[in-house]
mmCIF file of C-alpha atoms in Angstrom:
data_model
loop_
_atom_site.group_PDB
_atom_site.id
_atom_site.type_symbol
_atom_site.label_atom_id
_atom_site.label_comp_id
_atom_site.label_asym_id
_atom_site.label_seq_id
_atom_site.Cartn_x
_atom_site.Cartn_y
_atom_site.Cartn_z
ATOM 1 C CA MET A 1 8.577 -218.050 57.839
ATOM 2 C CA ARG A 2 9.048 -216.124 54.572
ATOM 3 C CA ALA A 3 5.872 -217.797 53.292
ATOM 4 C CA LEU A 4 3.949 -216.595 56.261
ATOM 5 C CA ILE A 5 5.194 -213.053 55.709
ATOM 6 C CA TRP A 6 4.203 -213.116 52.056
ATOM 7 C CA GLY A 7 0.910 -214.549 52.995
ATOM 8 C CA ALA A 8 0.258 -211.776 55.547
ATOM 9 C CA LEU A 9 1.260 -209.202 52.930
ATOM 10 C CA ALA A 10 -1.086 -210.735 50.432
ATOM 11 C CA ILE A 11 -3.981 -210.681 52.961
ATOM 12 C CA ALA A 12 -3.245 -207.050 53.773
ATOM 13 C CA ALA A 13 -3.206 -206.103 50.090
ATOM 14 C CA LEU A 14 -6.486 -207.902 49.560
ATOM 15 C CA ILE A 15 -8.038 -206.084 52.548
ATOM 16 C CA GLY A 16 -6.724 -202.724 51.195
ATOM 17 C CA LEU A 17 -7.996 -203.497 47.740
ATOM 18 C CA GLY A 18 -11.415 -204.447 49.137
ATOM 19 C CA TYR A 19 -11.452 -201.222 51.196
ATOM 20 C CA TYR A 20 -10.541 -199.123 48.144
ATOM 21 C CA LEU A 21 -13.265 -200.839 46.088
ATOM 22 C CA ALA A 22 -15.841 -200.278 48.753
ATOM 23 C CA ARG A 23 -14.929 -196.657 49.011
ATOM 24 C CA HIS A 24 -14.970 -196.292 45.227
ATOM 25 C CA GLU A 25 -18.429 -197.976 45.076
ATOM 26 C CA ASP A 26 -19.663 -195.625 47.892
ATOM 27 C CA ARG A 27 -18.443 -192.627 45.938
ATOM 28 C CA GLN A 28 -20.244 -193.870 42.816
ATOM 29 C CA VAL A 29 -23.427 -194.524 44.756
ATOM 30 C CA GLN A 30 -23.108 -191.026 46.311
ATOM 31 C CA GLN A 31 -22.650 -189.546 42.841
ATOM 32 C CA GLU A 32 -25.593 -191.433 41.489
ATOM 33 C CA VAL A 33 -27.767 -190.131 44.349
ATOM 34 C CA GLU A 34 -26.596 -186.591 43.728
ATOM 35 C CA GLU A 35 -27.265 -186.867 40.015
ATOM 36 C CA SER A 36 -30.675 -188.376 40.502
ATOM 37 C CA GLU A 37 -31.580 -185.520 42.899
ATOM 38 C CA LEU A 38 -30.341 -182.981 40.389
ATOM 39 C CA ASP A 39 -32.269 -184.823 37.612
ATOM 40 C CA ARG A 40 -35.437 -184.664 39.655
ATOM 41 C CA LEU A 41 -34.804 -180.978 40.303
ATOM 42 C CA VAL A 42 -34.344 -180.279 36.643
ATOM 43 C CA VAL A 43 -37.608 -182.171 35.687
ATOM 44 C CA ALA A 44 -39.531 -180.180 38.295
ATOM 45 C CA LEU A 45 -38.190 -176.919 37.021
ATOM 46 C CA ARG A 46 -38.783 -177.650 33.388
ATOM 47 C CA GLU A 47 -42.413 -178.642 33.977
ATOM 48 C CA ASN A 48 -43.147 -175.432 35.851
ATOM 49 C CA ARG A 49 -44.036 -173.278 32.926
ATOM 50 C CA ASN A 50 -47.128 -171.478 34.121
ATOM 51 C CA ARG A 51 -47.982 -167.767 33.920
ATOM 52 C CA LEU A 52 -48.364 -166.175 37.268
ATOM 53 C CA GLU A 53 -50.529 -163.091 38.168
ATOM 54 C CA VAL A 54 -48.358 -161.551 40.835
ATOM 55 C CA TYR A 55 -49.878 -158.199 41.490
ATOM 56 C CA ARG A 56 -53.020 -156.118 40.788
ATOM 57 C CA LEU A 57 -53.448 -152.389 40.724
ATOM 58 C CA SER A 58 -56.690 -150.425 40.532
ATOM 59 C CA GLY A 59 -57.850 -146.856 40.593
ATOM 60 C CA GLN A 60 -59.937 -144.282 38.899
ATOM 61 C CA VAL A 61 -59.143 -142.201 35.766
ATOM 62 C CA THR A 62 -60.835 -139.018 34.738
ATOM 63 C CA THR A 63 -60.817 -138.176 31.027
ATOM 64 C CA ASN A 64 -61.959 -135.002 29.352
ATOM 65 C CA ARG A 65 -62.505 -134.535 25.569
ATOM 66 C CA GLU A 66 -63.874 -131.642 23.446
ATOM 67 C CA THR A 67 -65.249 -131.702 19.872
ATOM 68 C CA ARG A 68 -67.185 -129.645 17.322
ATOM 69 C CA GLY A 69 -70.000 -130.661 15.130
ATOM 70 C CA GLY A 70 -73.300 -129.699 13.455
ATOM 71 C CA ILE A 71 -73.683 -127.653 10.296
ATOM 72 C CA GLY A 72 -70.398 -125.803 9.718
ATOM 73 C CA ASN A 73 -69.064 -127.145 13.016
ATOM 74 C CA ILE A 74 -70.846 -124.358 14.830
ATOM 75 C CA LEU A 75 -71.647 -126.575 17.861
ATOM 76 C CA GLU A 76 -69.146 -127.224 20.666
ATOM 77 C CA GLY A 77 -69.383 -130.150 23.011
ATOM 78 C CA GLU A 78 -67.382 -131.362 25.977
ATOM 79 C CA MET A 79 -67.409 -134.705 27.747
ATOM 80 C CA THR A 80 -65.806 -135.640 31.053
ATOM 81 C CA VAL A 81 -65.821 -139.240 32.243
ATOM 82 C CA ARG A 82 -64.672 -140.732 35.546
ATOM 83 C CA GLN A 83 -64.374 -144.533 35.534
ATOM 84 C CA PRO A 84 -62.636 -147.282 37.520
ATOM 85 C CA TRP A 85 -59.724 -149.261 35.950
ATOM 86 C CA SER A 86 -57.448 -152.061 36.966
ATOM 87 C CA VAL A 87 -54.354 -153.830 35.659
ATOM 88 C CA SER A 88 -52.750 -157.165 36.442
ATOM 89 C CA TYR A 89 -49.029 -157.821 36.441
ATOM 90 C CA PHE A 90 -47.674 -161.218 35.352
ATOM 91 C CA VAL A 91 -44.542 -163.278 35.437
ATOM 92 C CA ASP A 92 -44.114 -165.900 32.691
ATOM 93 C CA MET A 93 -42.181 -168.897 34.141
ATOM 94 C CA GLY A 94 -41.869 -170.196 30.613
ATOM 95 C CA ASP A 95 -39.273 -167.396 30.082
ATOM 96 C CA LEU A 96 -37.072 -168.861 32.816
ATOM 97 C CA GLY A 97 -34.511 -171.435 31.587
ATOM 98 C CA LEU A 98 -32.111 -173.528 33.578
ATOM 99 C CA ASP A 99 -29.511 -170.838 33.230
ATOM 100 C CA GLY A 100 -31.723 -168.830 35.624
ATOM 101 C CA TYR A 101 -31.280 -171.248 38.506
ATOM 102 C CA VAL A 102 -28.418 -172.022 40.839
ATOM 103 C CA TRP A 103 -28.530 -175.041 43.093
ATOM 104 C CA ASP A 104 -26.518 -174.895 46.340
ATOM 105 C CA GLU A 105 -26.478 -178.552 47.391
ATOM 106 C CA ARG A 106 -24.705 -177.862 50.670
ATOM 107 C CA THR A 107 -27.386 -175.542 52.041
ATOM 108 C CA ARG A 108 -30.198 -177.041 49.913
ATOM 109 C CA THR A 109 -30.852 -173.616 48.503
ATOM 110 C CA LEU A 110 -32.303 -172.833 45.101
ATOM 111 C CA LEU A 111 -31.336 -169.405 43.781
ATOM 112 C CA VAL A 112 -33.795 -168.123 41.137
ATOM 113 C CA ARG A 113 -33.303 -165.214 38.669
ATOM 114 C CA ALA A 114 -36.961 -164.308 38.057
ATOM 115 C CA PRO A 115 -38.240 -163.111 34.765
ATOM 116 C CA ALA A 116 -39.285 -159.468 34.489
ATOM 117 C CA VAL A 117 -42.744 -158.536 35.517
ATOM 118 C CA ARG A 118 -44.970 -157.305 32.798
ATOM 119 C CA PRO A 119 -48.378 -155.408 33.149
ATOM 120 C CA ALA A 120 -51.218 -156.606 31.065
ATOM 121 C CA THR A 121 -53.632 -154.373 29.076
ATOM 122 C CA PRO A 122 -55.535 -152.254 31.586
ATOM 123 C CA ASN A 123 -59.209 -153.006 32.056
ATOM 124 C CA ILE A 124 -61.502 -149.937 31.982
ATOM 125 C CA ASP A 125 -64.816 -150.595 33.686
ATOM 126 C CA GLU A 126 -67.143 -148.685 31.429
ATOM 127 C CA SER A 127 -70.187 -150.050 33.270
ATOM 128 C CA ARG A 128 -69.370 -147.834 36.263
ATOM 129 C CA GLN A 129 -68.835 -144.576 34.276
ATOM 130 C CA VAL A 130 -69.807 -141.224 35.719
ATOM 131 C CA VAL A 131 -70.395 -138.941 32.656
ATOM 132 C CA ALA A 132 -70.888 -135.232 32.401
ATOM 133 C CA TYR A 133 -71.579 -133.340 29.174
ATOM 134 C CA ASP A 134 -71.180 -129.604 28.599
ATOM 135 C CA GLY A 135 -72.534 -127.790 25.554
ATOM 136 C CA PRO A 136 -75.738 -126.368 24.183
ATOM 137 C CA LEU A 137 -76.422 -129.237 21.883
ATOM 138 C CA ILE A 138 -74.380 -132.407 21.372
ATOM 139 C CA THR A 139 -75.353 -134.470 18.326
ATOM 140 C CA ARG A 140 -75.099 -138.188 18.024
ATOM 141 C CA ASP A 141 -72.012 -137.956 15.831
ATOM 142 C CA MET A 142 -70.399 -135.556 18.407
ATOM 143 C CA GLN A 143 -71.141 -138.065 21.155
ATOM 144 C CA THR A 144 -69.543 -140.881 19.201
ATOM 145 C CA GLN A 145 -66.389 -138.705 18.660
ATOM 146 C CA LEU A 146 -66.350 -137.748 22.347
ATOM 147 C CA ARG A 147 -66.705 -141.373 23.549
ATOM 148 C CA GLN A 148 -64.007 -142.652 21.142
ATOM 149 C CA GLY A 149 -61.617 -139.910 22.403
ATOM 150 C CA VAL A 150 -62.448 -140.759 26.065
ATOM 151 C CA ALA A 151 -61.844 -144.478 25.502
ATOM 152 C CA ILE A 152 -58.427 -143.865 23.981
ATOM 153 C CA GLY A 153 -57.478 -141.295 26.613
ATOM 154 C CA ALA A 154 -58.540 -143.441 29.477
ATOM 155 C CA ARG A 155 -56.545 -146.412 28.192
ATOM 156 C CA GLN A 156 -53.475 -144.298 27.668
ATOM 157 C CA GLN A 157 -53.702 -142.816 31.273
ATOM 158 C CA ALA A 158 -54.168 -146.238 32.759
ATOM 159 C CA GLN A 159 -51.207 -147.603 30.870
ATOM 160 C CA ALA A 160 -49.068 -144.682 31.961
ATOM 161 C CA GLU A 161 -50.031 -145.363 35.602
ATOM 162 C CA ALA A 162 -49.287 -149.048 35.317
ATOM 163 C CA ALA A 163 -45.769 -148.295 33.905
ATOM 164 C CA LYS A 164 -44.813 -145.961 36.754
ATOM 165 C CA ALA A 165 -41.569 -146.938 38.400
ATOM 166 C CA GLU A 166 -43.143 -147.169 41.885
ATOM 167 C CA ASN A 167 -45.913 -149.465 40.612
ATOM 168 C CA LEU A 168 -43.515 -151.753 38.727
ATOM 169 C CA ALA A 169 -41.385 -151.856 41.878
ATOM 170 C CA ALA A 170 -44.284 -152.953 43.995
ATOM 171 C CA ALA A 171 -45.203 -155.565 41.396
ATOM 172 C CA THR A 172 -41.616 -156.863 41.399
ATOM 173 C CA ARG A 173 -41.606 -157.224 45.146
ATOM 174 C CA ALA A 174 -44.826 -159.227 44.970
ATOM 175 C CA ALA A 175 -43.334 -161.340 42.156
ATOM 176 C CA ARG A 176 -40.415 -162.492 44.335
ATOM 177 C CA GLU A 177 -42.794 -164.006 46.869
ATOM 178 C CA ALA A 178 -45.116 -165.385 44.196
ATOM 179 C CA VAL A 179 -42.300 -167.149 42.259
ATOM 180 C CA GLY A 180 -40.955 -168.612 45.533
ATOM 181 C CA ARG A 181 -44.389 -169.968 46.539
ATOM 182 C CA ASN A 182 -44.948 -171.301 42.981
ATOM 183 C CA LEU A 183 -41.793 -173.304 42.929
ATOM 184 C CA GLN A 184 -42.446 -175.090 46.219
ATOM 185 C CA THR A 185 -45.259 -177.182 44.858
ATOM 186 C CA PRO A 186 -43.346 -178.914 42.046
ATOM 187 C CA LEU A 187 -40.179 -179.316 44.179
ATOM 188 C CA LYS A 188 -42.182 -181.111 46.917
ATOM 189 C CA ALA A 189 -44.024 -183.187 44.295
ATOM 190 C CA ALA A 190 -40.624 -184.350 42.970
ATOM 191 C CA GLY A 191 -39.828 -185.726 46.445
ATOM 192 C CA LEU A 192 -37.012 -183.215 47.054
ATOM 193 C CA GLY A 193 -37.962 -182.382 50.613
ATOM 194 C CA ASP A 194 -37.446 -178.963 52.148
ATOM 195 C CA ILE A 195 -35.667 -176.594 49.801
ATOM 196 C CA LYS A 196 -35.125 -172.950 50.534
ATOM 197 C CA VAL A 197 -35.954 -170.828 47.451
ATOM 198 C CA VAL A 198 -34.332 -167.379 47.159
ATOM 199 C CA VAL A 199 -35.659 -165.243 44.336
ATOM 200 C CA ARG A 200 -33.638 -162.390 42.753
ATOM 201 C CA ALA A 201 -35.503 -159.909 40.420
ATOM 202 C CA PRO A 202 -33.828 -158.558 37.338
ATOM 203 C CA THR A 203 -33.699 -155.142 38.897
ATOM 204 C CA ASP A 204 -32.066 -156.199 42.182
ATOM 205 C CA GLY A 205 -28.476 -155.199 41.251
ATOM 206 C CA GLN A 206 -25.566 -156.095 43.446
ATOM 207 C CA GLN A 207 -27.324 -156.899 46.711
ATOM 208 C CA GLY A 208 -28.662 -159.909 48.544
ATOM 209 C CA ASN A 209 -27.363 -163.002 46.809
ATOM 210 C CA ALA A 210 -25.935 -161.195 43.768
ATOM 211 C CA GLU A 211 -22.372 -162.212 44.622
ATOM 212 C CA ARG A 212 -23.371 -165.797 44.740
ATOM 213 C CA TRP A 213 -24.642 -165.506 41.193
ATOM 214 C CA ASP A 214 -21.280 -164.158 40.113
ATOM 215 C CA VAL A 215 -19.296 -167.091 41.461
ATOM 216 C CA SER A 216 -21.798 -169.958 41.140
ATOM 217 C CA ARG A 217 -22.535 -172.167 38.143
ATOM 218 C CA SER A 218 -26.093 -172.249 36.933
ATOM 219 C CA ILE A 219 -27.878 -175.578 36.703
ATOM 220 C CA ALA A 220 -27.551 -175.332 32.901
ATOM 221 C CA GLU A 221 -23.750 -175.047 33.256
ATOM 222 C CA VAL A 222 -23.600 -177.918 35.721
ATOM 223 C CA LEU A 223 -25.469 -180.158 33.269
ATOM 224 C CA GLU A 224 -23.158 -179.101 30.431
ATOM 225 C CA GLU A 225 -20.116 -180.028 32.506
ATOM 226 C CA ARG A 226 -21.580 -183.334 33.548
ATOM 227 C CA ALA A 227 -22.350 -184.249 30.024
ATOM 228 C CA ALA A 228 -18.859 -183.346 28.886
ATOM 229 C CA SER A 229 -17.206 -185.477 31.640
ATOM 230 C CA ARG A 230 -19.050 -188.694 30.614
#
């Protein structure tokens, strides 16, 4: 009788041990799946280093310059030029490291802290200039001086317009959408399925998903902890 009891206990212990090992193996497999998904995500993000044109602004600038010339500078001349200009705003994804991403596995949401938007050098379309001169006689040297002054003034005016707060804000809004669209392609190519991408601009402040940034670990921090635990 006692032998039967001990045998039953031994069988129960073996069953329990088998159940524990199975659960442990399931957890290991689950961890490997999670890690492989995170690894694929990291590879996709690291390979996405392109420079995005996110916004374009255009308009017209009118520039006026005066000069003197001739013998004893007795001649006065004035030049007014109206010409189109445009500027493109860019986001460089190469500036975005893994510390700029937070991965929410439960909701399959990727939070992105986008790089700042930067305007390029404005393009002045001199081929479409409308030029007006004023003066009794404008020498070739005077014309050269006037054109040089107009070119510098037009570029400065366009740069000032591009740097206005309202234009930078419009470019930043466009950048959120552009960065989100840009990330979808490498994420799908990595076989990660549907992922919601939420982009936060540097100027967003404490709104939207800002609180989640404050309490969540970035992907860089997750990788550091994972490496330390091995």
